[in-house]
């Protein structure tokens, strides 16, 4: 199936200030891969039968990487909504935890909540088998590395699900939107202070819409 994702601004490579951007742009996705990136009018004319997802005044970019996946998924606990503890990670809530089923369930909730911030890649290492399985099944890209040696950017950011708490947008972006590459990207509402202020509207992994803010 062909899907055309339209947005007011498409930035295929925010990490490169010289890379082209597209006002009223679009990303054409086929079978989980990027087939084309460019002006919406041109892509729509070339593929008139493509399904269109129009994100309006939003910014569409590659998804974000979270550098603290190890801490957030193997040390922090992500509460079940039935526990009425909120949805913020509990720092070190899994330290000493031997119940792999509980760790895996926590990791699945954490990964789902990361999608709500536009995260499409997360850094390990992941030492628990239940967490590795949760990451593999989530569709997020698992990145090598030991995470960051301390809080990224501002104090407390090491326990935040939002990588933009500690990283500039250009550094937080994972990869580029290129023809033939995997269709992983995020859609952000416009904000005066950038994507973090506007918030994430949607996340796409391998061409699948896996998060959409209601």
PDB file of C-alpha atoms in Angstrom, residues 41-202:
ATOM      1  CA  UNK A  41       1.785  18.573  -4.974  1.00  0.00           C
ATOM      2  CA  UNK A  42       4.430  16.749  -7.002  1.00  0.00           C
ATOM      3  CA  UNK A  43       4.167  13.473  -5.110  1.00  0.00           C
ATOM      4  CA  UNK A  44       0.365  13.532  -5.089  1.00  0.00           C
ATOM      5  CA  UNK A  45       0.279  14.134  -8.845  1.00  0.00           C
ATOM      6  CA  UNK A  46       2.707  11.262  -9.429  1.00  0.00           C
ATOM      7  CA  UNK A  47       0.770   8.862  -7.167  1.00  0.00           C
ATOM      8  CA  UNK A  48      -2.915   9.896  -7.305  1.00  0.00           C
ATOM      9  CA  UNK A  49      -4.119   6.607  -5.780  1.00  0.00           C
ATOM     10  CA  UNK A  50      -1.945   6.844  -2.656  1.00  0.00           C
ATOM     11  CA  UNK A  51      -3.694   7.070   0.681  1.00  0.00           C
ATOM     12  CA  UNK A  52      -3.108  10.517   2.189  1.00  0.00           C
ATOM     13  CA  UNK A  53      -2.505  11.266   5.855  1.00  0.00           C
ATOM     14  CA  UNK A  54      -2.602  15.024   6.147  1.00  0.00           C
ATOM     15  CA  UNK A  55      -0.906  16.276   9.316  1.00  0.00           C
ATOM     16  CA  UNK A  56      -1.832  19.891   8.632  1.00  0.00           C
ATOM     17  CA  UNK A  57       0.429  22.556  10.117  1.00  0.00           C
ATOM     18  CA  UNK A  58       2.835  20.022  11.618  1.00  0.00           C
ATOM     19  CA  UNK A  59       6.568  19.373  11.285  1.00  0.00           C
ATOM     20  CA  UNK A  60       7.529  15.932   9.955  1.00  0.00           C
ATOM     21  CA  UNK A  61      11.061  14.706  10.675  1.00  0.00           C
ATOM     22  CA  UNK A  62      12.993  11.508  11.335  1.00  0.00           C
ATOM     23  CA  UNK A  63      12.137  10.094  14.747  1.00  0.00           C
ATOM     24  CA  UNK A  64      14.219  10.722  17.842  1.00  0.00           C
ATOM     25  CA  UNK A  65      16.752   8.505  19.584  1.00  0.00           C
ATOM     26  CA  UNK A  66      16.747   8.115  23.341  1.00  0.00           C
ATOM     27  CA  UNK A  67      20.291   7.799  24.733  1.00  0.00           C
ATOM     28  CA  UNK A  68      19.176   6.550  28.150  1.00  0.00           C
ATOM     29  CA  UNK A  69      17.263   3.434  27.184  1.00  0.00           C
ATOM     30  CA  UNK A  70      19.295   1.240  29.517  1.00  0.00           C
ATOM     31  CA  UNK A  71      18.368   3.253  32.597  1.00  0.00           C
ATOM     32  CA  UNK A  72      14.791   3.891  31.551  1.00  0.00           C
ATOM     33  CA  UNK A  73      13.964   0.304  30.654  1.00  0.00           C
ATOM     34  CA  UNK A  74      16.145  -1.746  32.990  1.00  0.00           C
ATOM     35  CA  UNK A  75      16.303   0.442  36.094  1.00  0.00           C
ATOM     36  CA  UNK A  76      13.226   2.677  36.020  1.00  0.00           C
ATOM     37  CA  UNK A  77       9.757   1.251  36.650  1.00  0.00           C
ATOM     38  CA  UNK A  78       6.867   2.304  34.409  1.00  0.00           C
ATOM     39  CA  UNK A  79       3.683   1.991  36.425  1.00  0.00           C
ATOM     40  CA  UNK A  80       0.591   0.168  35.236  1.00  0.00           C
ATOM     41  CA  UNK A  81      -2.344   2.635  34.950  1.00  0.00           C
ATOM     42  CA  UNK A  82      -4.264   0.451  37.412  1.00  0.00           C
ATOM     43  CA  UNK A  83      -1.679   1.264  40.066  1.00  0.00           C
ATOM     44  CA  UNK A  84      -2.731   4.928  39.953  1.00  0.00           C
ATOM     45  CA  UNK A  85       0.870   6.084  40.242  1.00  0.00           C
ATOM     46  CA  UNK A  86       0.838   8.240  37.124  1.00  0.00           C
ATOM     47  CA  UNK A  87       2.802   7.519  33.968  1.00  0.00           C
ATOM     48  CA  UNK A  88       6.181   9.033  34.876  1.00  0.00           C
ATOM     49  CA  UNK A  89       9.086   6.586  35.320  1.00  0.00           C
ATOM     50  CA  UNK A  90       9.920   5.670  38.912  1.00  0.00           C
ATOM     51  CA  UNK A  91      13.732   6.117  39.147  1.00  0.00           C
ATOM     52  CA  UNK A  92      15.528   2.880  40.086  1.00  0.00           C
ATOM     53  CA  UNK A  93      12.150   1.221  40.610  1.00  0.00           C
ATOM     54  CA  UNK A  94      13.414  -2.059  39.128  1.00  0.00           C
ATOM     55  CA  UNK A  95      16.757  -2.207  40.905  1.00  0.00           C
ATOM     56  CA  UNK A  96      16.962  -5.612  42.575  1.00  0.00           C
ATOM     57  CA  UNK A  97      13.783  -6.809  40.849  1.00  0.00           C
ATOM     58  CA  UNK A  98      13.997 -10.527  39.973  1.00  0.00           C
ATOM     59  CA  UNK A  99      10.556 -10.923  38.369  1.00  0.00           C
ATOM     60  CA  UNK A 100      11.284 -10.913  34.629  1.00  0.00           C
ATOM     61  CA  UNK A 101       7.576 -10.773  33.752  1.00  0.00           C
ATOM     62  CA  UNK A 102       7.192  -7.553  35.751  1.00  0.00           C
ATOM     63  CA  UNK A 103      10.319  -6.088  34.138  1.00  0.00           C
ATOM     64  CA  UNK A 104       9.086  -6.956  30.658  1.00  0.00           C
ATOM     65  CA  UNK A 105       5.658  -5.434  31.280  1.00  0.00           C
ATOM     66  CA  UNK A 106       7.283  -2.273  32.641  1.00  0.00           C
ATOM     67  CA  UNK A 107       9.548  -2.043  29.575  1.00  0.00           C
ATOM     68  CA  UNK A 108       6.597  -2.438  27.202  1.00  0.00           C
ATOM     69  CA  UNK A 109       4.774   0.418  28.894  1.00  0.00           C
ATOM     70  CA  UNK A 110       7.910   2.566  28.842  1.00  0.00           C
ATOM     71  CA  UNK A 111       8.481   1.945  25.141  1.00  0.00           C
ATOM     72  CA  UNK A 112       4.868   2.782  24.318  1.00  0.00           C
ATOM     73  CA  UNK A 113       5.135   6.028  26.262  1.00  0.00           C
ATOM     74  CA  UNK A 114       8.393   6.905  24.476  1.00  0.00           C
ATOM     75  CA  UNK A 115       6.526   6.779  21.183  1.00  0.00           C
ATOM     76  CA  UNK A 116       4.399   9.610  22.500  1.00  0.00           C
ATOM     77  CA  UNK A 117       7.520  11.801  22.444  1.00  0.00           C
ATOM     78  CA  UNK A 118       8.497  10.817  18.894  1.00  0.00           C
ATOM     79  CA  UNK A 119      11.157   8.282  19.908  1.00  0.00           C
ATOM     80  CA  UNK A 120      11.882   5.662  17.229  1.00  0.00           C
ATOM     81  CA  UNK A 121      15.312   4.431  18.413  1.00  0.00           C
ATOM     82  CA  UNK A 122      16.603   3.619  21.876  1.00  0.00           C
ATOM     83  CA  UNK A 123      20.128   2.967  23.146  1.00  0.00           C
ATOM     84  CA  UNK A 124      21.112  -0.041  25.234  1.00  0.00           C
ATOM     85  CA  UNK A 125      22.721  -2.203  26.274  1.00  0.00           C
ATOM     86  CA  UNK A 126      19.758  -4.334  27.340  1.00  0.00           C
ATOM     87  CA  UNK A 127      20.927  -7.062  29.670  1.00  0.00           C
ATOM     88  CA  UNK A 128      17.588  -8.487  30.790  1.00  0.00           C
ATOM     89  CA  UNK A 129      16.057 -10.994  28.404  1.00  0.00           C
ATOM     90  CA  UNK A 130      12.545  -9.663  29.030  1.00  0.00           C
ATOM     91  CA  UNK A 131      13.633  -6.137  28.154  1.00  0.00           C
ATOM     92  CA  UNK A 132      15.455  -7.245  24.997  1.00  0.00           C
ATOM     93  CA  UNK A 133      12.301  -9.044  23.904  1.00  0.00           C
ATOM     94  CA  UNK A 134      10.151  -5.999  24.619  1.00  0.00           C
ATOM     95  CA  UNK A 135      12.449  -3.752  22.578  1.00  0.00           C
ATOM     96  CA  UNK A 136      12.602  -6.221  19.670  1.00  0.00           C
ATOM     97  CA  UNK A 137       8.816  -6.567  19.558  1.00  0.00           C
ATOM     98  CA  UNK A 138       8.187  -2.836  19.865  1.00  0.00           C
ATOM     99  CA  UNK A 139       9.609  -2.065  16.432  1.00  0.00           C
ATOM    100  CA  UNK A 140      11.904   0.638  17.792  1.00  0.00           C
ATOM    101  CA  UNK A 141      15.493   0.498  16.588  1.00  0.00           C
ATOM    102  CA  UNK A 142      17.832  -0.846  19.273  1.00  0.00           C
ATOM    103  CA  UNK A 143      21.109   1.082  19.257  1.00  0.00           C
ATOM    104  CA  UNK A 144      24.402  -0.161  20.705  1.00  0.00           C
ATOM    105  CA  UNK A 145      26.231   1.712  23.404  1.00  0.00           C
ATOM    106  CA  UNK A 146      26.243   2.101  27.130  1.00  0.00           C
ATOM    107  CA  UNK A 147      23.994   5.124  27.271  1.00  0.00           C
ATOM    108  CA  UNK A 148      25.237   8.368  28.705  1.00  0.00           C
ATOM    109  CA  UNK A 149      27.547   8.491  31.731  1.00  0.00           C
ATOM    110  CA  UNK A 150      25.248  10.883  33.572  1.00  0.00           C
ATOM    111  CA  UNK A 151      22.148  13.019  33.148  1.00  0.00           C
ATOM    112  CA  UNK A 152      21.915  14.349  29.615  1.00  0.00           C
ATOM    113  CA  UNK A 153      21.698  18.129  29.499  1.00  0.00           C
ATOM    114  CA  UNK A 154      19.618  19.336  32.442  1.00  0.00           C
ATOM    115  CA  UNK A 155      19.388  17.608  35.837  1.00  0.00           C
ATOM    116  CA  UNK A 156      16.706  14.928  35.900  1.00  0.00           C
ATOM    117  CA  UNK A 157      16.723  14.387  32.148  1.00  0.00           C
ATOM    118  CA  UNK A 158      18.199  10.915  32.612  1.00  0.00           C
ATOM    119  CA  UNK A 159      14.774   9.783  33.873  1.00  0.00           C
ATOM    120  CA  UNK A 160      12.731  11.648  31.262  1.00  0.00           C
ATOM    121  CA  UNK A 161      11.047   9.770  28.430  1.00  0.00           C
ATOM    122  CA  UNK A 162      11.472  12.847  26.246  1.00  0.00           C
ATOM    123  CA  UNK A 163      15.004  13.038  24.760  1.00  0.00           C
ATOM    124  CA  UNK A 164      14.450  16.712  23.982  1.00  0.00           C
ATOM    125  CA  UNK A 165      14.634  17.443  27.708  1.00  0.00           C
ATOM    126  CA  UNK A 166      18.391  16.946  27.515  1.00  0.00           C
ATOM    127  CA  UNK A 167      19.365  17.095  23.840  1.00  0.00           C
ATOM    128  CA  UNK A 168      19.034  19.768  21.157  1.00  0.00           C
ATOM    129  CA  UNK A 169      16.633  18.696  18.440  1.00  0.00           C
ATOM    130  CA  UNK A 170      19.346  18.279  15.784  1.00  0.00           C
ATOM    131  CA  UNK A 171      21.298  15.935  18.086  1.00  0.00           C
ATOM    132  CA  UNK A 172      18.261  13.943  19.178  1.00  0.00           C
ATOM    133  CA  UNK A 173      17.132  13.052  15.657  1.00  0.00           C
ATOM    134  CA  UNK A 174      17.925   9.506  14.578  1.00  0.00           C
ATOM    135  CA  UNK A 175      18.981   9.059  10.956  1.00  0.00           C
ATOM    136  CA  UNK A 176      17.556  10.664   7.830  1.00  0.00           C
ATOM    137  CA  UNK A 177      14.541  10.225   5.612  1.00  0.00           C
ATOM    138  CA  UNK A 178      16.081   8.824   2.444  1.00  0.00           C
ATOM    139  CA  UNK A 179      14.654   6.922  -0.494  1.00  0.00           C
ATOM    140  CA  UNK A 180      14.923   3.215   0.229  1.00  0.00           C
ATOM    141  CA  UNK A 181      15.374   3.733   3.967  1.00  0.00           C
ATOM    142  CA  UNK A 182      13.020   2.488   6.655  1.00  0.00           C
ATOM    143  CA  UNK A 183      10.026   4.781   7.132  1.00  0.00           C
ATOM    144  CA  UNK A 184      10.609   5.792  10.746  1.00  0.00           C
ATOM    145  CA  UNK A 185       9.518   9.339  11.506  1.00  0.00           C
ATOM    146  CA  UNK A 186       7.643  11.588  13.895  1.00  0.00           C
ATOM    147  CA  UNK A 187       5.147  14.395  13.466  1.00  0.00           C
ATOM    148  CA  UNK A 188       5.368  17.388  15.800  1.00  0.00           C
ATOM    149  CA  UNK A 189       2.867  20.170  16.378  1.00  0.00           C
ATOM    150  CA  UNK A 190       4.246  23.652  15.689  1.00  0.00           C
ATOM    151  CA  UNK A 191       5.615  25.444  18.739  1.00  0.00           C
ATOM    152  CA  UNK A 192       7.271  28.797  19.258  1.00  0.00           C
ATOM    153  CA  UNK A 193      10.205  27.098  20.989  1.00  0.00           C
ATOM    154  CA  UNK A 194      10.520  24.128  18.647  1.00  0.00           C
ATOM    155  CA  UNK A 195       9.179  20.558  18.531  1.00  0.00           C
ATOM    156  CA  UNK A 196       9.308  19.963  22.281  1.00  0.00           C
ATOM    157  CA  UNK A 197       7.002  22.918  22.929  1.00  0.00           C
ATOM    158  CA  UNK A 198       4.476  21.750  20.341  1.00  0.00           C
ATOM    159  CA  UNK A 199       4.587  18.100  21.332  1.00  0.00           C
ATOM    160  CA  UNK A 200       4.502  14.918  19.291  1.00  0.00           C
ATOM    161  CA  UNK A 201       1.327  14.267  17.311  1.00  0.00           C
ATOM    162  CA  UNK A 202       2.264  10.934  15.766  1.00  0.00           C
TER     163      UNK A 202
END
